[in-house]
């Protein structure tokens, strides 16, 4: 089955700097790549997703890039703010597959 | 408000005492799933359901049961809980994955402690 790995496991950034989290996946047939943000005491919440027919997608301060050849996709957060501190999960799934494979998560800490 | 509701939020029980964690969604989603979250292991899928009366095992189904008698409800049942089932549990729902991906909506979690 699909295997998704996230790096680094913990990331500390100064407020205002950019943060990048990278995920690699194993199944070249995967075509849907969402990112979830989990704040303390809450369930994960979708923040952005990308499909395999698109190389990049942006939504205000966040963006996701996809490199199908290298089988990796990355979350970019610009102008980080304290409220960006959270655990971020990447995931991947394949057309016709009923399951979403999650990475182990990244703890992002924004230092004021 | 569109949401996935889990109950209870916190549960402390003893080994072997049967328990049920309820999950309900009000978005008419076909797909529902249970995950457990453990430090260093991320989110692991326990069971999922594509529709009423259709359930299937995820990655870590041992020790758990589920049922899907109604579209909106997907309870997680631990017939004989053991300490290794101490974890944070999440229910989630979506319109389904057969079309290549659909956003999951998560509940706020149930923290279970088995002593």
mmCIF file of N, CA, C and O in Angstrom, chain A residues 8-101:
data_model
loop_
_atom_site.group_PDB
_atom_site.id
_atom_site.type_symbol
_atom_site.label_atom_id
_atom_site.label_comp_id
_atom_site.label_asym_id
_atom_site.label_seq_id
_atom_site.Cartn_x
_atom_site.Cartn_y
_atom_site.Cartn_z
ATOM 1 N N UNK A 8 10.811 17.732 8.158
ATOM 2 C CA UNK A 8 11.330 17.137 9.395
ATOM 3 C C UNK A 8 10.187 16.822 10.356
ATOM 4 O O UNK A 8 9.061 17.205 10.108
ATOM 5 N N UNK A 9 10.454 16.171 11.450
ATOM 6 C CA UNK A 9 9.387 15.855 12.390
ATOM 7 C C UNK A 9 9.002 17.069 13.223
ATOM 8 O O UNK A 9 7.854 17.208 13.635
ATOM 9 N N UNK A 10 9.971 17.924 13.492
ATOM 10 C CA UNK A 10 9.716 19.155 14.233
ATOM 11 C C UNK A 10 10.417 20.294 13.521
ATOM 12 O O UNK A 10 11.543 20.153 13.049
ATOM 13 N N UNK A 11 9.728 21.426 13.445
ATOM 14 C CA UNK A 11 10.278 22.591 12.762
ATOM 15 C C UNK A 11 9.981 23.831 13.582
ATOM 16 O O UNK A 11 8.819 24.102 13.897
ATOM 17 N N UNK A 12 11.032 24.557 13.934
ATOM 18 C CA UNK A 12 10.866 25.821 14.658
ATOM 19 C C UNK A 12 11.280 26.961 13.740
ATOM 20 O O UNK A 12 12.343 26.897 13.110
ATOM 21 N N UNK A 13 10.428 27.976 13.662
ATOM 22 C CA UNK A 13 10.726 29.128 12.815
ATOM 23 C C UNK A 13 10.424 30.413 13.579
ATOM 24 O O UNK A 13 9.567 30.429 14.466
ATOM 25 N N UNK A 14 11.136 31.457 13.222
ATOM 26 C CA UNK A 14 10.860 32.778 13.789
ATOM 27 C C UNK A 14 9.629 33.354 13.099
ATOM 28 O O UNK A 14 9.421 33.168 11.896
ATOM 29 N N UNK A 15 8.848 34.038 13.895
ATOM 30 C CA UNK A 15 7.655 34.688 13.335
ATOM 31 C C UNK A 15 8.044 35.564 12.159
ATOM 32 O O UNK A 15 9.001 36.328 12.225
ATOM 33 N N UNK A 16 7.301 35.419 11.076
ATOM 34 C CA UNK A 16 7.583 36.200 9.878
ATOM 35 C C UNK A 16 8.396 35.451 8.841
ATOM 36 O O UNK A 16 8.381 35.822 7.651
ATOM 37 N N UNK A 17 9.120 34.412 9.271
ATOM 38 C CA UNK A 17 9.895 33.607 8.332
ATOM 39 C C UNK A 17 8.977 32.601 7.640
ATOM 40 O O UNK A 17 7.803 32.448 7.983
ATOM 41 N N UNK A 18 9.533 31.898 6.674
ATOM 42 C CA UNK A 18 8.781 30.871 5.958
ATOM 43 C C UNK A 18 9.067 29.488 6.535
ATOM 44 O O UNK A 18 10.137 29.240 7.094
ATOM 45 N N UNK A 19 8.103 28.610 6.399
ATOM 46 C CA UNK A 19 8.255 27.213 6.832
ATOM 47 C C UNK A 19 7.936 26.305 5.657
ATOM 48 O O UNK A 19 6.992 26.577 4.899
ATOM 49 N N UNK A 20 8.718 25.260 5.506
ATOM 50 C CA UNK A 20 8.493 24.287 4.437
ATOM 51 C C UNK A 20 8.513 22.886 5.028
ATOM 52 O O UNK A 20 9.442 22.520 5.760
ATOM 53 N N UNK A 21 7.495 22.117 4.730
ATOM 54 C CA UNK A 21 7.414 20.716 5.156
ATOM 55 C C UNK A 21 7.318 19.874 3.894
ATOM 56 O O UNK A 21 6.507 20.155 3.013
ATOM 57 N N UNK A 22 8.135 18.843 3.844
ATOM 58 C CA UNK A 22 8.178 18.008 2.647
ATOM 59 C C UNK A 22 7.665 16.610 2.962
ATOM 60 O O UNK A 22 7.949 16.060 4.031
ATOM 61 N N UNK A 23 6.911 16.048 2.032
ATOM 62 C CA UNK A 23 6.426 14.673 2.155
ATOM 63 C C UNK A 23 6.791 13.890 0.908
ATOM 64 O O UNK A 23 6.743 14.429 -0.208
ATOM 65 N N UNK A 24 7.149 12.651 1.100
ATOM 66 C CA UNK A 24 7.390 11.751 -0.023
ATOM 67 C C UNK A 24 6.360 10.627 0.023
ATOM 68 O O UNK A 24 5.881 10.247 1.096
ATOM 69 N N UNK A 25 6.011 10.133 -1.156
ATOM 70 C CA UNK A 25 5.051 9.032 -1.223
ATOM 71 C C UNK A 25 5.614 7.932 -2.099
ATOM 72 O O UNK A 25 6.522 8.149 -2.889
ATOM 73 N N UNK A 26 5.061 6.747 -1.957
ATOM 74 C CA UNK A 26 5.654 5.596 -2.625
ATOM 75 C C UNK A 26 4.895 5.151 -3.867
ATOM 76 O O UNK A 26 5.494 4.603 -4.800
ATOM 77 N N UNK A 27 3.588 5.365 -3.900
ATOM 78 C CA UNK A 27 2.759 4.847 -4.985
ATOM 79 C C UNK A 27 2.628 5.898 -6.102
ATOM 80 O O UNK A 27 1.985 6.919 -5.912
ATOM 81 N N UNK A 28 3.211 5.605 -7.247
ATOM 82 C CA UNK A 28 3.182 6.557 -8.352
ATOM 83 C C UNK A 28 1.773 6.784 -8.891
ATOM 84 O O UNK A 28 1.532 7.740 -9.630
ATOM 85 N N UNK A 29 0.832 5.914 -8.527
ATOM 86 C CA UNK A 29 -0.553 6.082 -8.974
ATOM 87 C C UNK A 29 -1.339 7.064 -8.106
ATOM 88 O O UNK A 29 -2.454 7.446 -8.457
ATOM 89 N N UNK A 30 -0.780 7.489 -6.983
ATOM 90 C CA UNK A 30 -1.476 8.443 -6.111
ATOM 91 C C UNK A 30 -1.758 9.731 -6.858
ATOM 92 O O UNK A 30 -0.912 10.232 -7.602
ATOM 93 N N UNK A 31 -2.952 10.277 -6.655
ATOM 94 C CA UNK A 31 -3.330 11.461 -7.422
ATOM 95 C C UNK A 31 -4.012 12.545 -6.597
ATOM 96 O O UNK A 31 -4.488 13.541 -7.138
ATOM 97 N N UNK A 32 -4.095 12.358 -5.286
ATOM 98 C CA UNK A 32 -4.732 13.369 -4.434
ATOM 99 C C UNK A 32 -3.885 13.551 -3.191
ATOM 100 O O UNK A 32 -3.557 12.563 -2.507
ATOM 101 N N UNK A 33 -3.512 14.811 -2.893
ATOM 102 C CA UNK A 33 -2.544 15.084 -1.830
ATOM 103 C C UNK A 33 -3.047 16.234 -0.950
ATOM 104 O O UNK A 33 -2.828 17.398 -1.243
ATOM 105 N N UNK A 34 -3.710 15.912 0.147
ATOM 106 C CA UNK A 34 -4.184 16.963 1.047
ATOM 107 C C UNK A 34 -3.212 17.218 2.198
ATOM 108 O O UNK A 34 -2.404 16.357 2.552
ATOM 109 N N UNK A 35 -3.333 18.405 2.769
ATOM 110 C CA UNK A 35 -2.606 18.761 3.987
ATOM 111 C C UNK A 35 -3.610 19.121 5.069
ATOM 112 O O UNK A 35 -4.556 19.878 4.824
ATOM 113 N N UNK A 36 -3.371 18.588 6.270
ATOM 114 C CA UNK A 36 -4.247 18.857 7.397
ATOM 115 C C UNK A 36 -3.459 19.539 8.516
ATOM 116 O O UNK A 36 -2.304 19.219 8.761
ATOM 117 N N UNK A 37 -4.145 20.455 9.202
ATOM 118 C CA UNK A 37 -3.556 21.153 10.343
ATOM 119 C C UNK A 37 -4.305 20.733 11.595
ATOM 120 O O UNK A 37 -5.539 20.754 11.623
ATOM 121 N N UNK A 38 -3.563 20.349 12.626
ATOM 122 C CA UNK A 38 -4.192 19.950 13.876
ATOM 123 C C UNK A 38 -3.747 20.877 14.995
ATOM 124 O O UNK A 38 -2.582 20.869 15.394
ATOM 125 N N UNK A 39 -4.664 21.640 15.511
ATOM 126 C CA UNK A 39 -4.392 22.494 16.653
ATOM 127 C C UNK A 39 -4.637 21.711 17.935
ATOM 128 O O UNK A 39 -5.357 20.707 17.936
ATOM 129 N N UNK A 40 -4.052 22.182 19.007
ATOM 130 C CA UNK A 40 -4.122 21.476 20.278
ATOM 131 C C UNK A 40 -5.568 21.243 20.704
ATOM 132 O O UNK A 40 -6.378 22.168 20.723
ATOM 133 N N UNK A 41 -5.892 19.993 20.998
ATOM 134 C CA UNK A 41 -7.225 19.663 21.483
ATOM 135 C C UNK A 41 -8.295 19.557 20.413
ATOM 136 O O UNK A 41 -9.481 19.416 20.732
ATOM 137 N N UNK A 42 -7.876 19.602 19.161
ATOM 138 C CA UNK A 42 -8.856 19.543 18.077
ATOM 139 C C UNK A 42 -8.509 18.448 17.082
ATOM 140 O O UNK A 42 -7.406 17.897 17.088
ATOM 141 N N UNK A 43 -9.453 18.143 16.219
ATOM 142 C CA UNK A 43 -9.189 17.211 15.145
ATOM 143 C C UNK A 43 -8.488 17.889 13.988
ATOM 144 O O UNK A 43 -8.525 19.113 13.851
ATOM 145 N N UNK A 44 -7.832 17.120 13.140
ATOM 146 C CA UNK A 44 -7.182 17.703 11.956
ATOM 147 C C UNK A 44 -8.199 18.403 11.058
ATOM 148 O O UNK A 44 -9.347 17.966 10.952
ATOM 149 N N UNK A 45 -7.742 19.462 10.439
ATOM 150 C CA UNK A 45 -8.608 20.223 9.542
ATOM 151 C C UNK A 45 -7.886 20.442 8.226
ATOM 152 O O UNK A 45 -6.728 20.852 8.208
ATOM 153 N N UNK A 46 -8.582 20.187 7.125
ATOM 154 C CA UNK A 46 -7.987 20.380 5.801
ATOM 155 C C UNK A 46 -7.651 21.854 5.591
ATOM 156 O O UNK A 46 -8.475 22.731 5.821
ATOM 157 N N UNK A 47 -6.398 22.115 5.167
ATOM 158 C CA UNK A 47 -6.024 23.496 4.875
ATOM 159 C C UNK A 47 -5.771 23.720 3.389
ATOM 160 O O UNK A 47 -5.992 24.824 2.883
ATOM 161 N N UNK A 48 -5.325 22.721 2.687
ATOM 162 C CA UNK A 48 -5.099 22.847 1.252
ATOM 163 C C UNK A 48 -4.917 21.454 0.675
ATOM 164 O O UNK A 48 -4.484 20.535 1.390
ATOM 165 N N UNK A 49 -5.274 21.286 -0.587
ATOM 166 C CA UNK A 49 -5.048 20.000 -1.238
ATOM 167 C C UNK A 49 -4.683 20.237 -2.704
ATOM 168 O O UNK A 49 -4.904 21.313 -3.250
ATOM 169 N N UNK A 50 -4.095 19.228 -3.306
ATOM 170 C CA UNK A 50 -3.675 19.340 -4.698
ATOM 171 C C UNK A 50 -3.898 18.003 -5.383
ATOM 172 O O UNK A 50 -3.767 16.944 -4.760
ATOM 173 N N UNK A 51 -4.254 18.059 -6.636
ATOM 174 C CA UNK A 51 -4.433 16.839 -7.424
ATOM 175 C C UNK A 51 -3.289 16.718 -8.423
ATOM 176 O O UNK A 51 -2.615 17.698 -8.733
ATOM 177 N N UNK A 52 -3.097 15.524 -8.938
ATOM 178 C CA UNK A 52 -1.881 15.230 -9.707
ATOM 179 C C UNK A 52 -1.795 15.954 -11.036
ATOM 180 O O UNK A 52 -0.734 15.990 -11.649
ATOM 181 N N UNK A 53 -2.881 16.544 -11.486
ATOM 182 C CA UNK A 53 -2.830 17.273 -12.752
ATOM 183 C C UNK A 53 -2.408 18.731 -12.570
ATOM 184 O O UNK A 53 -2.404 19.511 -13.529
ATOM 185 N N UNK A 54 -2.034 19.083 -11.329
ATOM 186 C CA UNK A 54 -1.627 20.461 -11.017
ATOM 187 C C UNK A 54 -0.276 20.417 -10.316
ATOM 188 O O UNK A 54 -0.034 19.545 -9.492
ATOM 189 N N UNK A 55 0.610 21.353 -10.627
ATOM 190 C CA UNK A 55 1.929 21.351 -10.023
ATOM 191 C C UNK A 55 2.040 22.209 -8.778
ATOM 192 O O UNK A 55 2.895 21.971 -7.931
ATOM 193 N N UNK A 56 1.169 23.217 -8.669
ATOM 194 C CA UNK A 56 1.237 24.123 -7.526
ATOM 195 C C UNK A 56 -0.138 24.716 -7.276
ATOM 196 O O UNK A 56 -0.918 24.958 -8.203
ATOM 197 N N UNK A 57 -0.410 24.976 -6.005
ATOM 198 C CA UNK A 57 -1.676 25.601 -5.634
ATOM 199 C C UNK A 57 -1.424 26.523 -4.458
ATOM 200 O O UNK A 57 -0.685 26.164 -3.536
ATOM 201 N N UNK A 58 -2.033 27.712 -4.495
ATOM 202 C CA UNK A 58 -1.826 28.681 -3.427
ATOM 203 C C UNK A 58 -3.149 29.106 -2.827
ATOM 204 O O UNK A 58 -4.175 29.168 -3.507
ATOM 205 N N UNK A 59 -3.091 29.433 -1.537
ATOM 206 C CA UNK A 59 -4.241 29.988 -0.840
ATOM 207 C C UNK A 59 -3.711 30.936 0.227
ATOM 208 O O UNK A 59 -3.305 30.504 1.296
ATOM 209 N N UNK A 60 -3.663 32.196 -0.111
ATOM 210 C CA UNK A 60 -3.148 33.243 0.777
ATOM 211 C C UNK A 60 -1.711 32.920 1.182
ATOM 212 O O UNK A 60 -0.837 32.915 0.314
ATOM 213 N N UNK A 61 -1.430 32.648 2.458
ATOM 214 C CA UNK A 61 -0.050 32.432 2.890
ATOM 215 C C UNK A 61 0.430 30.997 2.748
ATOM 216 O O UNK A 61 1.566 30.687 3.086
ATOM 217 N N UNK A 62 -0.423 30.117 2.335
ATOM 218 C CA UNK A 62 -0.002 28.735 2.197
ATOM 219 C C UNK A 62 -0.020 28.304 0.733
ATOM 220 O O UNK A 62 -0.818 28.798 -0.069
ATOM 221 N N UNK A 63 0.858 27.374 0.416
ATOM 222 C CA UNK A 63 0.943 26.847 -0.939
ATOM 223 C C UNK A 63 1.402 25.403 -0.853
ATOM 224 O O UNK A 63 2.063 24.998 0.113
ATOM 225 N N UNK A 64 1.040 24.631 -1.846
ATOM 226 C CA UNK A 64 1.505 23.256 -1.945
ATOM 227 C C UNK A 64 2.083 23.061 -3.341
ATOM 228 O O UNK A 64 1.528 23.552 -4.328
ATOM 229 N N UNK A 65 3.228 22.389 -3.410
ATOM 230 C CA UNK A 65 3.850 22.063 -4.682
ATOM 231 C C UNK A 65 3.958 20.553 -4.801
ATOM 232 O O UNK A 65 4.133 19.846 -3.800
ATOM 233 N N UNK A 66 3.858 20.067 -6.012
ATOM 234 C CA UNK A 66 3.889 18.627 -6.261
ATOM 235 C C UNK A 66 4.916 18.315 -7.340
ATOM 236 O O UNK A 66 4.923 18.935 -8.402
ATOM 237 N N UNK A 67 5.777 17.363 -7.054
ATOM 238 C CA UNK A 67 6.749 16.871 -8.032
ATOM 239 C C UNK A 67 6.465 15.391 -8.237
ATOM 240 O O UNK A 67 6.879 14.541 -7.443
ATOM 241 N N UNK A 68 5.738 15.076 -9.298
ATOM 242 C CA UNK A 68 5.324 13.687 -9.527
ATOM 243 C C UNK A 68 6.501 12.797 -9.891
ATOM 244 O O UNK A 68 6.533 11.612 -9.553
ATOM 245 N N UNK A 69 7.476 13.359 -10.575
ATOM 246 C CA UNK A 69 8.638 12.574 -10.978
ATOM 247 C C UNK A 69 9.400 12.075 -9.756
ATOM 248 O O UNK A 69 9.778 10.912 -9.657
ATOM 249 N N UNK A 70 9.623 12.980 -8.827
ATOM 250 C CA UNK A 70 10.357 12.637 -7.605
ATOM 251 C C UNK A 70 9.448 12.068 -6.528
ATOM 252 O O UNK A 70 9.933 11.632 -5.472
ATOM 253 N N UNK A 71 8.167 12.078 -6.747
ATOM 254 C CA UNK A 71 7.165 11.598 -5.796
ATOM 255 C C UNK A 71 7.288 12.311 -4.456
ATOM 256 O O UNK A 71 7.426 11.675 -3.382
ATOM 257 N N UNK A 72 7.267 13.633 -4.500
ATOM 258 C CA UNK A 72 7.188 14.376 -3.262
ATOM 259 C C UNK A 72 6.341 15.626 -3.442
ATOM 260 O O UNK A 72 6.156 16.122 -4.556
ATOM 261 N N UNK A 73 5.790 16.074 -2.343
ATOM 262 C CA UNK A 73 4.998 17.298 -2.340
ATOM 263 C C UNK A 73 5.297 18.057 -1.051
ATOM 264 O O UNK A 73 5.660 17.448 -0.034
ATOM 265 N N UNK A 74 5.194 19.360 -1.114
ATOM 266 C CA UNK A 74 5.630 20.202 -0.002
ATOM 267 C C UNK A 74 4.579 21.246 0.339
ATOM 268 O O UNK A 74 3.881 21.752 -0.534
ATOM 269 N N UNK A 75 4.530 21.563 1.622
ATOM 270 C CA UNK A 75 3.679 22.642 2.128
ATOM 271 C C UNK A 75 4.572 23.829 2.431
ATOM 272 O O UNK A 75 5.588 23.690 3.126
ATOM 273 N N UNK A 76 4.193 24.993 1.924
ATOM 274 C CA UNK A 76 4.948 26.216 2.150
ATOM 275 C C UNK A 76 4.047 27.199 2.905
ATOM 276 O O UNK A 76 2.940 27.490 2.449
ATOM 277 N N UNK A 77 4.549 27.681 4.022
ATOM 278 C CA UNK A 77 3.825 28.704 4.779
ATOM 279 C C UNK A 77 4.705 29.950 4.813
ATOM 280 O O UNK A 77 5.841 29.899 5.299
ATOM 281 N N UNK A 78 4.207 31.037 4.275
ATOM 282 C CA UNK A 78 4.980 32.281 4.276
ATOM 283 C C UNK A 78 4.498 33.203 5.394
ATOM 284 O O UNK A 78 3.374 33.053 5.892
ATOM 285 N N UNK A 79 5.363 34.126 5.779
ATOM 286 C CA UNK A 79 5.042 35.120 6.818
ATOM 287 C C UNK A 79 4.376 34.455 8.030
ATOM 288 O O UNK A 79 3.271 34.826 8.439
ATOM 289 N N UNK A 80 5.047 33.477 8.595
ATOM 290 C CA UNK A 80 4.451 32.689 9.662
ATOM 291 C C UNK A 80 4.019 33.543 10.849
ATOM 292 O O UNK A 80 4.655 34.557 11.184
ATOM 293 N N UNK A 81 2.927 33.105 11.472
ATOM 294 C CA UNK A 81 2.363 33.790 12.632
ATOM 295 C C UNK A 81 2.203 32.777 13.761
ATOM 296 O O UNK A 81 2.164 31.576 13.510
ATOM 297 N N UNK A 82 2.094 33.234 14.987
ATOM 298 C CA UNK A 82 1.959 32.298 16.116
ATOM 299 C C UNK A 82 0.811 31.303 15.936
ATOM 300 O O UNK A 82 0.941 30.143 16.353
ATOM 301 N N UNK A 83 -0.263 31.719 15.300
ATOM 302 C CA UNK A 83 -1.394 30.800 15.112
ATOM 303 C C UNK A 83 -1.108 29.694 14.094
ATOM 304 O O UNK A 83 -1.924 28.780 13.921
ATOM 305 N N UNK A 84 0.025 29.777 13.426
ATOM 306 C CA UNK A 84 0.437 28.691 12.528
ATOM 307 C C UNK A 84 1.061 27.527 13.313
ATOM 308 O O UNK A 84 1.290 26.455 12.742
ATOM 309 N N UNK A 85 1.354 27.742 14.584
ATOM 310 C CA UNK A 85 1.906 26.671 15.416
ATOM 311 C C UNK A 85 0.867 25.555 15.536
ATOM 312 O O UNK A 85 -0.253 25.784 16.002
ATOM 313 N N UNK A 86 1.248 24.361 15.109
ATOM 314 C CA UNK A 86 0.312 23.238 15.087
ATOM 315 C C UNK A 86 1.060 22.004 14.589
ATOM 316 O O UNK A 86 2.245 22.066 14.256
ATOM 317 N N UNK A 87 0.342 20.888 14.538
ATOM 318 C CA UNK A 87 0.859 19.686 13.881
ATOM 319 C C UNK A 87 0.254 19.632 12.482
ATOM 320 O O UNK A 87 -0.955 19.829 12.313
ATOM 321 N N UNK A 88 1.090 19.392 11.502
ATOM 322 C CA UNK A 88 0.648 19.328 10.117
ATOM 323 C C UNK A 88 0.827 17.899 9.590
ATOM 324 O O UNK A 88 1.890 17.295 9.748
ATOM 325 N N UNK A 89 -0.228 17.385 8.972
ATOM 326 C CA UNK A 89 -0.195 16.047 8.382
ATOM 327 C C UNK A 89 -0.342 16.153 6.868
ATOM 328 O O UNK A 89 -1.225 16.848 6.379
ATOM 329 N N UNK A 90 0.497 15.426 6.153
ATOM 330 C CA UNK A 90 0.279 15.264 4.724
ATOM 331 C C UNK A 90 -0.357 13.897 4.496
ATOM 332 O O UNK A 90 -0.311 13.030 5.377
ATOM 333 N N UNK A 91 -0.965 13.719 3.349
ATOM 334 C CA UNK A 91 -1.621 12.456 3.038
ATOM 335 C C UNK A 91 -1.658 12.261 1.528
ATOM 336 O O UNK A 91 -1.454 13.202 0.757
ATOM 337 N N UNK A 92 -1.943 11.021 1.131
ATOM 338 C CA UNK A 92 -2.027 10.701 -0.291
ATOM 339 C C UNK A 92 -3.056 9.611 -0.506
ATOM 340 O O UNK A 92 -3.225 8.733 0.342
ATOM 341 N N UNK A 93 -3.720 9.689 -1.641
ATOM 342 C CA UNK A 93 -4.645 8.614 -2.010
ATOM 343 C C UNK A 93 -4.643 8.456 -3.525
ATOM 344 O O UNK A 93 -4.151 9.310 -4.259
ATOM 345 N N UNK A 94 -5.243 7.359 -3.954
ATOM 346 C CA UNK A 94 -5.227 6.979 -5.356
ATOM 347 C C UNK A 94 -6.647 6.857 -5.876
ATOM 348 O O UNK A 94 -7.529 6.385 -5.160
ATOM 349 N N UNK A 95 -6.851 7.263 -7.115
ATOM 350 C CA UNK A 95 -8.165 7.142 -7.732
ATOM 351 C C UNK A 95 -8.671 5.715 -7.593
ATOM 352 O O UNK A 95 -7.977 4.765 -7.898
ATOM 353 N N UNK A 96 -9.914 5.579 -7.099
ATOM 354 C CA UNK A 96 -10.516 4.272 -6.934
ATOM 355 C C UNK A 96 -10.175 3.592 -5.626
ATOM 356 O O UNK A 96 -10.797 2.603 -5.256
ATOM 357 N N UNK A 97 -9.188 4.132 -4.902
ATOM 358 C CA UNK A 97 -8.812 3.587 -3.600
ATOM 359 C C UNK A 97 -9.618 4.316 -2.532
ATOM 360 O O UNK A 97 -9.728 5.534 -2.559
ATOM 361 N N UNK A 98 -10.147 3.560 -1.586
ATOM 362 C CA UNK A 98 -11.022 4.167 -0.594
ATOM 363 C C UNK A 98 -10.308 4.596 0.666
ATOM 364 O O UNK A 98 -10.945 4.829 1.681
ATOM 365 N N UNK A 99 -8.989 4.663 0.621
ATOM 366 C CA UNK A 99 -8.248 4.975 1.838
ATOM 367 C C UNK A 99 -7.252 6.089 1.594
ATOM 368 O O UNK A 99 -6.707 6.235 0.510
ATOM 369 N N UNK A 100 -7.027 6.860 2.646
ATOM 370 C CA UNK A 100 -6.084 7.966 2.626
ATOM 371 C C UNK A 100 -4.914 7.595 3.523
ATOM 372 O O UNK A 100 -5.118 7.292 4.688
ATOM 373 N N UNK A 101 -3.701 7.606 2.973
ATOM 374 C CA UNK A 101 -2.513 7.274 3.763
ATOM 375 C C UNK A 101 -1.916 8.560 4.324
ATOM 376 O O UNK A 101 -1.588 9.480 3.572
#
